[in-house]
Short mmCIF file of C-alpha atoms and ligand atoms in Angstrom, two decimals:
data_model
loop_
_atom_site.label_atom_id
_atom_site.label_comp_id
_atom_site.label_asym_id
_atom_site.label_seq_id
_atom_site.Cartn_x
_atom_site.Cartn_y
_atom_site.Cartn_z
CA MET A 1 -12.17 -2.36 -19.64
CA GLN A 2 -9.75 -2.27 -16.74
CA VAL A 3 -9.70 -0.50 -13.41
CA ARG A 4 -7.69 2.66 -14.12
CA LEU A 5 -6.18 4.65 -11.33
CA GLY A 6 -6.46 8.40 -11.61
CA ARG A 7 -4.82 11.04 -9.41
CA GLY A 8 -3.18 10.02 -6.16
CA ASN A 9 -5.91 9.42 -3.64
CA SER A 10 -3.65 9.97 -0.67
CA GLY A 11 -4.86 13.53 -0.62
CA TYR A 12 -1.52 14.79 0.25
CA LEU A 13 0.15 14.25 -3.08
CA ASP A 14 -1.09 16.83 -5.48
CA GLN A 15 1.86 17.31 -7.78
CA VAL A 16 1.01 15.31 -10.86
CA ASN A 17 4.15 16.53 -12.61
CA LEU A 18 7.35 15.69 -10.81
CA SER A 19 9.76 18.63 -10.73
CA PRO A 20 12.84 18.46 -13.00
CA GLU A 21 15.02 19.00 -9.90
CA PHE A 22 13.49 15.92 -8.27
CA VAL A 23 14.00 13.77 -11.39
CA GLU A 24 17.56 15.02 -11.80
CA ALA A 25 18.33 14.30 -8.15
CA LEU A 26 17.07 10.72 -8.67
CA ARG A 27 19.33 10.33 -11.71
CA ILE A 28 22.31 11.40 -9.64
CA ILE A 29 21.50 8.75 -7.01
CA VAL A 30 20.79 5.71 -9.23
CA GLY A 31 22.28 6.66 -12.59
CA GLY A 32 20.35 8.06 -15.54
CA ASN A 33 19.35 4.76 -17.13
CA ASN A 34 17.74 3.62 -13.87
CA VAL A 35 15.17 6.44 -13.88
CA LEU A 36 12.41 5.52 -16.35
CA THR A 37 9.83 8.11 -17.39
CA GLU A 38 8.29 6.42 -20.44
CA ASP A 39 7.16 2.97 -21.61
CA LEU A 40 6.11 2.21 -18.04
CA ALA A 41 3.18 -0.06 -18.96
CA SER A 42 4.92 -3.27 -17.84
CA TYR A 43 5.43 -1.68 -14.40
CA GLY A 44 2.04 0.04 -14.28
CA THR A 45 -0.23 -2.90 -15.19
CA ASP A 46 -0.85 -5.73 -12.73
CA TRP A 47 -0.27 -9.36 -13.75
CA THR A 48 -3.97 -10.09 -14.29
CA GLY A 49 -4.45 -7.03 -16.49
CA ARG A 50 -7.43 -5.93 -14.39
CA PHE A 51 -5.70 -2.99 -12.70
CA ILE A 52 -3.91 -0.25 -14.64
CA GLY A 53 -1.92 2.38 -12.80
CA SER A 54 -0.34 5.53 -14.20
CA PRO A 55 3.03 5.90 -12.48
CA SER A 56 4.88 9.09 -13.32
CA LEU A 57 8.26 7.43 -13.01
CA VAL A 58 10.03 4.17 -12.19
CA VAL A 59 13.33 4.23 -10.32
CA ARG A 60 15.59 1.20 -10.07
CA PRO A 61 18.09 1.52 -7.21
CA GLY A 62 21.04 -0.88 -7.18
CA SER A 63 21.86 -0.91 -3.45
CA THR A 64 20.38 -0.38 -0.02
CA SER A 65 22.14 2.95 0.20
CA GLU A 66 20.55 4.06 -3.08
CA VAL A 67 17.12 2.96 -1.81
CA SER A 68 17.73 4.98 1.35
CA GLN A 69 18.69 8.10 -0.62
CA VAL A 70 15.70 7.68 -2.97
CA MET A 71 13.29 7.35 -0.05
CA HIS A 72 14.80 10.34 1.75
CA LEU A 73 14.42 12.41 -1.42
CA CYS A 74 10.81 11.29 -1.98
CA SER A 75 9.97 12.07 1.62
CA LYS A 76 11.50 15.54 1.30
CA HIS A 77 9.50 16.18 -1.90
CA ASN A 78 6.28 14.63 -0.56
CA ILE A 79 6.24 12.05 -3.36
CA ALA A 80 4.41 8.75 -2.78
CA VAL A 81 6.41 5.55 -3.29
CA VAL A 82 5.08 2.21 -4.56
CA PRO A 83 7.58 -0.62 -4.01
CA GLN A 84 7.62 -3.25 -6.74
CA GLY A 85 9.40 -6.57 -7.14
CA GLY A 86 8.41 -9.02 -9.89
CA ASN A 87 4.96 -7.46 -10.40
CA THR A 88 3.38 -10.92 -10.20
CA GLY A 89 0.99 -9.83 -7.45
CA LEU A 90 -2.66 -10.65 -8.13
CA VAL A 91 -4.46 -7.97 -6.11
CA GLY A 92 -3.37 -4.71 -7.74
CA GLY A 93 -0.84 -4.11 -4.96
CA THR A 94 1.59 -2.02 -6.98
CA LEU A 95 -0.89 0.40 -8.49
CA ALA A 96 0.71 3.82 -8.73
CA SER A 97 -1.27 6.97 -9.50
CA GLU A 98 0.02 9.92 -11.47
CA GLY A 99 2.55 11.81 -9.40
CA GLN A 100 3.65 8.61 -7.65
CA VAL A 101 6.92 6.75 -8.11
CA ILE A 102 7.45 3.01 -8.44
CA VAL A 103 10.65 1.87 -6.76
CA SER A 104 11.65 -1.38 -8.45
CA THR A 105 13.80 -3.76 -6.39
CA ARG A 106 14.78 -5.98 -9.32
CA ARG A 107 18.42 -4.78 -9.25
CA LEU A 108 18.76 -5.76 -5.57
CA ASN A 109 19.22 -9.37 -6.63
CA SER A 110 22.31 -10.46 -4.69
CA LEU A 111 22.50 -14.05 -3.46
CA GLY A 112 24.67 -14.69 -0.43
CA PRO A 113 26.48 -17.95 0.12
CA VAL A 114 24.34 -20.91 1.24
CA GLU A 115 25.48 -21.40 4.83
CA THR A 116 25.14 -25.15 5.35
CA ALA A 117 26.08 -24.98 9.02
CA SER A 118 23.29 -22.58 9.95
CA GLN A 119 21.11 -23.71 6.99
CA GLN A 120 20.47 -20.07 6.10
CA ILE A 121 21.06 -17.70 3.18
CA SER A 122 21.03 -13.91 2.94
CA VAL A 123 19.55 -12.53 -0.29
CA GLY A 124 18.66 -9.22 -1.87
CA ALA A 125 14.97 -8.36 -2.09
CA GLY A 126 15.08 -8.56 -5.89
CA ALA A 127 16.31 -12.16 -5.99
CA THR A 128 13.62 -14.48 -7.30
CA VAL A 129 12.16 -17.45 -5.43
CA GLU A 130 13.58 -19.71 -8.12
CA GLN A 131 17.10 -18.33 -7.67
CA VAL A 132 16.89 -19.17 -3.96
CA HIS A 133 15.60 -22.67 -4.79
CA GLU A 134 18.52 -23.25 -7.16
CA ALA A 135 21.09 -21.97 -4.67
CA ALA A 136 19.68 -24.13 -1.87
CA ASP A 137 19.29 -27.27 -4.05
CA SER A 138 22.93 -27.04 -5.11
CA HIS A 139 23.89 -27.49 -1.46
CA GLY A 140 21.46 -30.32 -0.64
CA LEU A 141 19.00 -27.94 0.98
CA ARG A 142 15.63 -26.48 -0.05
CA TYR A 143 13.73 -23.23 0.35
CA ALA A 144 10.24 -24.02 1.60
CA VAL A 145 8.13 -21.41 -0.22
CA ASP A 146 7.15 -22.50 -3.72
CA PHE A 147 4.46 -21.56 -6.24
CA GLY A 148 3.85 -21.10 -9.95
CA ALA A 149 5.38 -17.60 -10.23
CA ARG A 150 8.71 -18.75 -8.72
CA GLY A 151 10.63 -17.54 -11.77
CA SER A 152 9.66 -13.88 -11.42
CA ALA A 153 8.25 -13.35 -7.92
CA THR A 154 10.93 -11.70 -5.78
CA ILE A 155 11.88 -12.48 -2.18
CA GLY A 156 10.98 -8.91 -1.20
CA GLY A 157 7.55 -9.28 -2.80
CA THR A 158 6.94 -12.62 -1.10
CA ILE A 159 7.82 -11.04 2.25
CA ALA A 160 5.60 -8.02 1.60
CA THR A 161 2.66 -10.29 0.74
CA ASN A 162 3.64 -13.09 3.14
CA ALA A 163 3.28 -15.39 0.17
CA GLY A 164 1.98 -18.91 0.79
CA GLY A 165 2.11 -21.39 -2.08
CA ILE A 166 1.94 -25.16 -2.20
CA ASN A 167 4.04 -26.15 0.84
CA VAL A 168 2.39 -24.08 3.58
CA LEU A 169 0.76 -27.14 5.14
CA ARG A 170 4.18 -28.57 6.06
CA PHE A 171 6.53 -25.57 6.31
CA GLY A 172 4.35 -22.49 6.84
CA SER A 173 4.20 -19.28 4.79
CA THR A 174 7.01 -16.84 3.98
CA ARG A 175 6.82 -15.36 7.45
CA HIS A 176 8.05 -18.66 8.88
CA GLN A 177 11.14 -18.68 6.65
CA VAL A 178 12.41 -15.14 7.42
CA VAL A 179 15.08 -15.12 10.16
CA GLY A 180 16.53 -11.69 9.40
CA ILE A 181 15.50 -8.51 7.56
CA GLU A 182 16.96 -5.32 6.11
CA ALA A 183 14.55 -2.57 5.13
CA VAL A 184 14.42 1.15 4.37
CA LEU A 185 11.79 3.22 6.17
CA PRO A 186 9.87 6.05 4.48
CA ASN A 187 12.32 8.66 5.81
CA GLY A 188 15.28 6.76 4.40
CA GLU A 189 16.46 5.20 7.66
CA VAL A 190 17.86 1.68 7.26
CA ILE A 191 16.74 -1.09 9.63
CA GLU A 192 19.17 -4.02 9.58
CA HIS A 193 18.76 -7.19 11.65
CA MET A 194 20.33 -9.99 9.61
CA ALA A 195 22.26 -12.12 12.11
CA GLY A 196 19.75 -14.95 11.78
CA LEU A 197 20.06 -15.99 15.42
CA MET A 198 17.56 -18.77 16.06
CA LYS A 199 16.68 -17.31 19.46
CA ASP A 200 16.48 -13.52 19.70
CA ASN A 201 13.75 -12.11 21.93
CA THR A 202 14.79 -8.46 22.09
CA GLY A 203 11.58 -6.51 21.57
CA TYR A 204 9.12 -6.20 18.68
CA ASP A 205 9.70 -8.52 15.70
CA ILE A 206 10.24 -6.00 12.86
CA ALA A 207 10.69 -8.75 10.26
CA SER A 208 7.33 -10.25 11.11
CA LEU A 209 5.66 -6.83 11.03
CA LEU A 210 6.99 -6.24 7.53
CA CYS A 211 5.75 -9.68 6.39
CA GLY A 212 2.35 -8.96 4.85
CA SER A 213 2.79 -5.16 5.04
CA GLU A 214 2.37 -4.92 1.25
CA GLY A 215 4.82 -2.06 0.80
CA THR A 216 2.88 0.23 3.14
CA LEU A 217 5.54 0.49 5.86
CA GLY A 218 8.85 0.49 4.04
CA ILE A 219 10.94 -1.25 1.39
CA VAL A 220 12.49 -4.63 2.20
CA THR A 221 15.98 -4.54 0.69
CA ALA A 222 17.37 -7.88 1.92
CA ALA A 223 16.38 -10.89 4.00
CA ARG A 224 17.96 -13.83 5.73
CA LEU A 225 16.03 -17.04 5.06
CA ARG A 226 16.01 -20.43 6.75
CA LEU A 227 16.62 -23.44 4.50
CA LEU A 228 15.57 -27.05 5.09
CA PRO A 229 17.16 -30.44 4.40
CA LEU A 230 16.42 -31.62 0.84
CA HIS A 231 14.82 -35.06 1.08
CA THR A 232 16.10 -37.73 -1.30
CA SER A 233 12.72 -39.03 -2.45
CA ARG A 234 9.73 -37.06 -3.75
CA THR A 235 6.48 -38.73 -4.74
CA THR A 236 3.68 -36.98 -6.57
CA VAL A 237 0.28 -38.65 -6.69
CA LEU A 238 -2.73 -37.52 -8.74
CA LEU A 239 -6.02 -38.98 -7.46
CA GLY A 240 -9.37 -38.95 -9.25
CA CYS A 241 -12.15 -38.24 -6.75
CA ASN A 242 -15.92 -38.04 -7.08
CA SER A 243 -16.56 -35.04 -4.87
CA THR A 244 -15.02 -32.28 -2.79
CA ASP A 245 -16.19 -34.21 0.27
CA GLU A 246 -14.06 -37.15 -0.83
CA VAL A 247 -11.04 -34.86 -1.34
CA VAL A 248 -11.38 -33.47 2.20
CA HIS A 249 -11.73 -37.01 3.57
CA VAL A 250 -8.65 -38.30 1.71
CA VAL A 251 -6.53 -35.28 2.75
CA GLN A 252 -7.48 -35.74 6.40
CA GLY A 253 -6.56 -39.43 6.25
CA VAL A 254 -3.24 -38.83 4.48
CA ARG A 255 -2.26 -36.08 6.93
CA GLN A 256 -2.89 -38.39 9.87
CA GLN A 257 -0.83 -41.13 8.28
CA PHE A 258 2.10 -39.20 6.75
CA ASP A 259 4.12 -36.34 8.24
CA SER A 260 5.95 -36.20 4.91
CA LEU A 261 3.04 -34.60 3.02
CA ASP A 262 4.29 -31.35 1.45
CA ALA A 263 1.31 -30.38 -0.72
CA ALA A 264 -2.37 -31.21 -1.29
CA GLU A 265 -3.91 -29.35 -4.23
CA LEU A 266 -7.56 -29.53 -5.34
CA PHE A 267 -8.86 -28.77 -8.81
CA TYR A 268 -11.79 -29.78 -10.98
CA ALA A 269 -12.25 -31.29 -14.45
CA ASP A 270 -13.13 -27.89 -16.00
CA GLY A 271 -9.80 -26.38 -14.89
CA ALA A 272 -7.82 -29.45 -15.92
CA ASN A 273 -9.44 -29.39 -19.36
CA LEU A 274 -8.68 -25.67 -19.71
CA VAL A 275 -4.99 -26.30 -18.94
CA ALA A 276 -4.84 -29.34 -21.24
CA GLU A 277 -6.34 -27.29 -24.08
CA ALA A 278 -4.29 -24.13 -23.48
CA PHE A 279 -0.92 -25.77 -23.01
CA ASN A 280 -1.26 -29.20 -24.61
CA VAL A 281 -0.87 -30.96 -21.25
CA VAL A 282 -1.95 -34.61 -20.98
CA ILE A 283 -4.60 -35.47 -18.36
CA PRO A 284 -3.72 -39.04 -17.25
CA PHE A 285 -7.36 -39.98 -16.61
CA VAL A 286 -10.82 -38.41 -16.46
CA ALA A 287 -12.38 -37.57 -13.10
CA PRO A 288 -14.80 -34.92 -11.85
CA VAL A 289 -12.43 -33.77 -9.09
CA TYR A 290 -8.65 -34.07 -8.83
CA LEU A 291 -6.41 -34.16 -5.76
CA LEU A 292 -2.67 -33.70 -6.28
CA LEU A 293 -0.53 -34.87 -3.36
CA GLU A 294 3.21 -34.46 -2.97
CA PHE A 295 5.36 -36.23 -0.39
CA SER A 296 9.07 -35.82 0.37
CA ALA A 297 11.10 -38.11 2.63
CA ASP A 298 14.40 -39.96 2.76
CA VAL A 299 12.68 -43.24 1.99
CA ASP A 300 10.63 -44.31 -1.03
CA LEU A 301 7.02 -43.88 0.09
CA ALA A 302 5.22 -45.14 -3.04
CA SER A 303 4.21 -48.52 -1.60
CA ASP A 304 3.23 -47.03 1.79
CA ILE A 305 1.00 -44.50 0.02
CA GLU A 306 -0.56 -47.22 -2.14
CA ARG A 307 -1.20 -49.36 0.95
CA HIS A 308 -2.76 -46.44 2.82
CA LEU A 309 -5.12 -45.63 -0.07
CA ALA A 310 -6.15 -49.29 -0.36
CA GLN A 311 -6.74 -49.61 3.37
CA SER A 312 -8.83 -46.43 3.36
CA ASN A 313 -10.90 -47.91 0.52
CA PHE A 314 -9.99 -45.24 -1.99
CA ALA A 315 -11.52 -46.57 -5.21
CA GLY A 316 -10.63 -43.83 -7.69
CA LEU A 317 -8.04 -43.74 -10.45
CA SER A 318 -4.52 -42.53 -9.67
CA ALA A 319 -1.21 -41.67 -11.31
CA VAL A 320 2.11 -41.68 -9.46
CA ALA A 321 5.38 -40.00 -10.47
CA GLN A 322 8.73 -39.96 -8.73
CA ASP A 323 10.94 -38.71 -11.57
CA GLU A 324 11.32 -34.99 -12.33
CA LEU A 325 9.61 -35.17 -15.73
CA GLY A 326 6.64 -37.19 -14.53
CA ARG A 327 6.17 -35.00 -11.48
CA THR A 328 6.35 -31.81 -13.56
CA ARG A 329 3.71 -33.16 -15.96
CA LEU A 330 1.30 -33.77 -13.07
CA TRP A 331 2.06 -30.42 -11.44
CA ARG A 332 1.46 -28.50 -14.69
CA LEU A 333 -2.20 -29.55 -14.57
CA ARG A 334 -2.54 -27.58 -11.31
CA GLU A 335 0.05 -24.81 -11.68
CA GLU A 336 -1.04 -23.66 -15.12
CA HIS A 337 -4.59 -22.87 -13.96
CA THR A 338 -3.70 -19.21 -13.43
CA ALA A 339 -2.19 -18.73 -16.87
CA ALA A 340 -4.79 -20.88 -18.65
CA ILE A 341 -7.67 -18.87 -17.19
CA SER A 342 -5.95 -15.63 -18.22
CA THR A 343 -5.86 -16.84 -21.86
CA HIS A 344 -9.65 -16.49 -21.82
CA GLY A 345 -9.85 -12.93 -20.50
CA VAL A 346 -9.29 -10.83 -17.40
CA PRO A 347 -10.63 -12.79 -14.39
CA HIS A 348 -11.91 -11.50 -11.08
CA LYS A 349 -9.69 -13.49 -8.70
CA PHE A 350 -10.54 -14.47 -5.16
CA ASP A 351 -7.97 -16.03 -2.83
CA VAL A 352 -9.87 -17.04 0.29
CA THR A 353 -9.61 -19.33 3.30
CA VAL A 354 -12.33 -21.25 5.11
CA ALA A 355 -12.07 -24.14 7.56
CA VAL A 356 -11.06 -27.29 5.62
CA SER A 357 -14.17 -29.09 6.88
CA ASP A 358 -16.30 -26.28 5.39
CA LEU A 359 -14.75 -26.52 1.94
CA PRO A 360 -17.49 -28.67 0.28
CA GLU A 361 -20.33 -26.47 1.49
CA PHE A 362 -18.40 -23.23 0.85
CA ILE A 363 -17.60 -24.22 -2.73
CA GLU A 364 -21.18 -25.30 -3.42
CA LYS A 365 -22.63 -22.09 -1.94
CA THR A 366 -20.12 -19.92 -3.81
CA ARG A 367 -20.95 -21.53 -7.14
CA GLN A 368 -24.68 -21.20 -6.39
CA ARG A 369 -24.48 -17.48 -5.40
CA ILE A 370 -22.40 -16.64 -8.48
CA SER A 371 -24.81 -18.38 -10.84
CA GLU A 372 -27.75 -16.63 -9.12
CA THR A 373 -25.94 -13.35 -9.84
CA ASN A 374 -25.17 -14.05 -13.48
CA THR A 375 -25.42 -17.38 -15.26
CA ASP A 376 -23.18 -16.15 -18.09
CA TRP A 377 -20.10 -15.98 -15.92
CA THR A 378 -17.59 -18.85 -15.96
CA VAL A 379 -16.26 -20.00 -12.60
CA PHE A 380 -13.04 -21.93 -11.95
CA ILE A 381 -12.25 -23.07 -8.41
CA PHE A 382 -8.93 -24.61 -7.38
CA GLY A 383 -6.45 -24.32 -4.55
CA HIS A 384 -4.59 -25.54 -1.55
CA ALA A 385 -6.92 -28.16 -0.02
CA ALA A 386 -5.12 -28.79 3.27
CA ASP A 387 -4.99 -25.04 4.11
CA GLY A 388 -8.65 -24.39 3.24
CA ASN A 389 -7.28 -21.80 0.77
CA MET A 390 -9.36 -21.76 -2.40
CA HIS A 391 -8.88 -19.65 -5.52
CA VAL A 392 -12.14 -18.63 -7.16
CA ASN A 393 -11.55 -17.19 -10.61
CA VAL A 394 -14.49 -15.77 -12.55
CA LEU A 395 -14.50 -14.77 -16.21
CA GLY A 396 -17.27 -12.51 -17.46
CA PRO A 397 -17.77 -9.45 -15.23
CA SER A 398 -16.13 -6.23 -16.32
CA ALA A 399 -13.03 -5.18 -14.38
CA THR A 400 -14.86 -2.35 -12.63
CA ASP A 401 -18.00 -4.37 -11.76
CA GLU A 402 -17.78 -4.99 -7.99
CA LEU A 403 -21.09 -6.87 -7.63
CA LEU A 404 -19.37 -10.23 -7.94
CA ASP A 405 -16.68 -9.25 -5.43
CA GLU A 406 -19.39 -8.31 -2.95
CA VAL A 407 -21.22 -11.62 -3.50
CA VAL A 408 -18.18 -13.89 -3.15
CA LEU A 409 -16.61 -12.08 -0.19
CA GLN A 410 -19.92 -12.06 1.65
CA VAL A 411 -20.05 -15.86 1.33
CA VAL A 412 -16.52 -15.98 2.79
CA ALA A 413 -17.69 -13.82 5.71
CA GLU A 414 -20.67 -16.17 6.30
CA PHE A 415 -18.13 -18.99 6.72
CA LYS A 416 -16.00 -16.78 9.02
CA GLY A 417 -13.19 -17.09 6.51
CA SER A 418 -10.43 -14.77 5.32
CA ILE A 419 -10.95 -12.54 2.29
CA SER A 420 -7.26 -12.96 1.45
CA ALA A 421 -5.38 -16.18 2.19
CA GLU A 422 -1.99 -15.49 0.63
CA HIS A 423 -2.08 -12.76 -2.06
CA GLY A 424 -2.71 -9.83 0.28
CA ILE A 425 -5.34 -7.10 0.14
CA GLY A 426 -3.74 -4.80 -2.46
CA SER A 427 -6.12 -2.29 -4.00
CA ALA A 428 -8.50 -5.07 -5.10
CA LYS A 429 -9.84 -6.14 -1.69
CA LYS A 430 -9.30 -3.01 0.46
CA LYS A 431 -13.01 -2.12 0.33
CA TRP A 432 -13.84 -5.43 2.11
CA LEU A 433 -11.02 -5.51 4.71
CA SER A 434 -13.54 -5.14 7.56
CA LEU A 435 -15.12 -8.48 6.59
CA SER A 436 -11.99 -10.16 7.98
CA ARG A 437 -10.54 -7.64 10.43
CA SER A 438 -12.29 -5.77 13.28
CA GLN A 439 -12.49 -1.98 13.46
CA ASN A 440 -10.10 -2.08 16.43
CA GLU A 441 -7.59 -4.11 14.45
CA ILE A 442 -7.85 -1.79 11.43
CA ALA A 443 -7.42 1.23 13.72
CA LEU A 444 -4.33 -0.38 15.27
CA MET A 445 -2.87 -1.17 11.84
CA LYS A 446 -3.43 2.45 10.78
CA ALA A 447 -1.80 3.69 14.01
CA ILE A 448 1.27 1.54 13.30
CA LYS A 449 1.36 2.83 9.73
CA GLY A 450 0.95 6.40 11.01
CA ALA A 451 3.91 5.98 13.35
CA ILE A 452 6.20 4.53 10.67
CA ASP A 453 4.88 6.47 7.66
CA PRO A 454 3.50 9.75 9.07
CA GLN A 455 3.41 11.31 5.59
CA GLY A 456 1.29 8.45 4.22
CA MET A 457 3.72 8.15 1.31
CA MET A 458 4.08 4.36 1.24
CA ASN A 459 1.88 2.59 -1.30
CA PRO A 460 -1.14 4.80 -0.53
CA ASN A 461 -3.56 2.96 -2.88
CA THR A 462 -3.10 -0.36 -1.06
CA LEU A 463 -4.54 -2.12 1.99
CA PHE A 464 -6.69 0.68 3.44
CA ALA A 465 -9.75 2.02 1.62
CA ASN A 466 -9.29 5.53 3.02
P1 FAD B 1 4.99 -7.49 -6.60
O1 FAD B 1 3.83 -8.02 -7.34
O2 FAD B 1 5.98 -6.64 -7.30
O3 FAD B 1 4.45 -6.68 -5.30
C1 FAD B 1 3.51 -7.31 -4.45
C2 FAD B 1 3.30 -6.43 -3.23
O4 FAD B 1 4.50 -6.38 -2.45
C3 FAD B 1 2.97 -4.97 -3.54
O5 FAD B 1 2.12 -4.46 -2.54
C4 FAD B 1 4.33 -4.28 -3.47
O6 FAD B 1 4.20 -2.92 -3.16
C5 FAD B 1 5.00 -5.05 -2.37
N1 FAD B 1 6.46 -5.18 -2.51
C6 FAD B 1 7.13 -5.79 -3.51
N2 FAD B 1 8.45 -5.81 -3.25
C7 FAD B 1 8.61 -5.17 -2.05
C8 FAD B 1 9.74 -4.86 -1.22
N3 FAD B 1 10.97 -5.22 -1.56
N4 FAD B 1 9.51 -4.20 -0.05
C9 FAD B 1 8.26 -3.83 0.31
N5 FAD B 1 7.15 -4.10 -0.42
C10 FAD B 1 7.34 -4.77 -1.58
N6 FAD B 1 1.05 -15.98 -4.34
C11 FAD B 1 0.96 -16.83 -3.29
O7 FAD B 1 1.04 -16.40 -2.13
N7 FAD B 1 0.78 -18.18 -3.47
C12 FAD B 1 0.70 -18.74 -4.69
O8 FAD B 1 0.48 -19.94 -4.82
C13 FAD B 1 0.84 -17.88 -5.82
N8 FAD B 1 0.83 -18.40 -7.08
C14 FAD B 1 0.95 -17.55 -8.15
C15 FAD B 1 0.93 -18.08 -9.44
C16 FAD B 1 1.06 -17.24 -10.54
C17 FAD B 1 1.09 -17.83 -11.91
C18 FAD B 1 1.17 -15.84 -10.36
C19 FAD B 1 1.32 -14.91 -11.52
C20 FAD B 1 1.18 -15.29 -9.08
C21 FAD B 1 1.05 -16.14 -7.97
N9 FAD B 1 1.07 -15.64 -6.66
C22 FAD B 1 0.98 -16.49 -5.59
C23 FAD B 1 1.06 -14.17 -6.43
C24 FAD B 1 2.43 -13.45 -6.40
O9 FAD B 1 3.41 -14.20 -7.09
C25 FAD B 1 2.86 -13.25 -4.96
O10 FAD B 1 1.97 -12.34 -4.35
C26 FAD B 1 4.30 -12.72 -4.82
O11 FAD B 1 4.61 -12.63 -3.45
C27 FAD B 1 4.50 -11.36 -5.44
O12 FAD B 1 5.91 -11.13 -5.54
P2 FAD B 1 6.44 -9.97 -6.50
O13 FAD B 1 7.90 -9.85 -6.31
O14 FAD B 1 5.93 -10.20 -7.87
O15 FAD B 1 5.74 -8.69 -5.88
C1 MLT B 2 -2.22 -20.45 -7.19
O1 MLT B 2 -2.27 -21.08 -6.13
O2 MLT B 2 -2.24 -20.95 -8.33
C2 MLT B 2 -2.09 -18.98 -7.09
O3 MLT B 2 -2.36 -18.49 -5.84
C3 MLT B 2 -2.51 -18.19 -8.23
C4 MLT B 2 -3.96 -17.96 -8.45
O4 MLT B 2 -4.70 -17.77 -7.53
O5 MLT B 2 -4.30 -17.87 -9.60
ZN1 ZN B 3 -2.40 -20.07 -4.32
#
């Protein structure tokens, strides 16, 4: 059973049936075939399948001006708007109730020229992460944000969730890549600040405010992104470790030794076996715990890495790849965790951060508390070791059973961690927001939302519980 959303809970939206005049006005703005009123399941269901919305309509504007007109119309008709990009979010962040409208940004997929002098690119919100990677790579540059959903996650969605991914430890999250923004506010006004000046201290940083706003303040329609030099040599190393303690120790040593470490991913034998079985991926060697490291530099680091591991008495097995195929094979073991787990059912997913030094104890306590709650549940833990960002995926509880969520998020609070590291709060975690943010902070966030979205029409089922 999934979590189904009923009537709009924003209080203020009580028209379940959208008026024919409203629908016709939308068609005039975006064109008839870009107003969808049936077969909306692919827009209404979240990627995990745990959250099912019931949007009354999906509208697909093709320009910033069309987004502005759509928002102005929705505001006039008191219709709630749920922005949606690639719908790869994992926290039920695009759940629309009956009477609410999903505004899909997929048609806003322009890609500006790669500006090698400024090392920047301007893109439409509907462009995918992968499209930006390809554009940058073709000019000897790279876009720093990268993760498994790169092929369908949109730039607008990654800004709205301040997406993290595998390279945060070296280059930061999406927020650190955005140097300009264009967005449409709930009343249809367009905010445009896309010059990409590297120094520009002229008041509040609107781009940064919209990063992580999860569609609750407005719709990002375009962004200007910083790009980085593309290093000539990439080395991917898979290490077999005996414990989480050993992983933390190795990561700390490697980070002190190499400033060229892009990624450090932790996963366990159970997850690796699941991926190997689900997608016929070869596991180079057996180990209880795996650490996947990736380095990029303009020199070949393989021998330096080998020397460092020897000098730090690392005694485990390892596999090294520097060619595209070999590196992809190693990365699949980690990146396919999400999909492999979903082949076994609808997981409860937790995306949490604790201090890196607390990881071993946090993981042990989390496993223990879950098994005390229900020994029938299957737990997979994996994630971004250097950030302290772990993904805890649990198969077994029903979609609506919140006991597990309470148990896991309470452990996070005991470790003074964050209940959402990179996926956002969405509708899935909003009940537990106060475990990570103070009442004063939540009140301030609501005051900001109230100032920008006085009608409460922007993504009302997300971020705040009431
Ligand atoms: P959607 O899912 O469409 O929307 C996400 C949220 O953003 C919603 O609240 C929506 O209302 C809002 N939104 C979308 N577009 C806009 C816009 N233009 N303006 C305003 N609000 C908007 N995430 C990570 O951070 N790190 C990972 O490592 C990672 N790995 C993943 C691996 C897999 C296999 C999958 C399926 C997902 C993964 N994700 C990861 C989660 C997801 O890809 C990110 O949250 C991504 O940012 C969502 O982008 P999207 O375009 O799909 O947004
Ligand atoms: C990942 O790092 O694989 C993602 O955040 C997805 C997940 O949590 O499943
Ligand atoms: Zn992740």
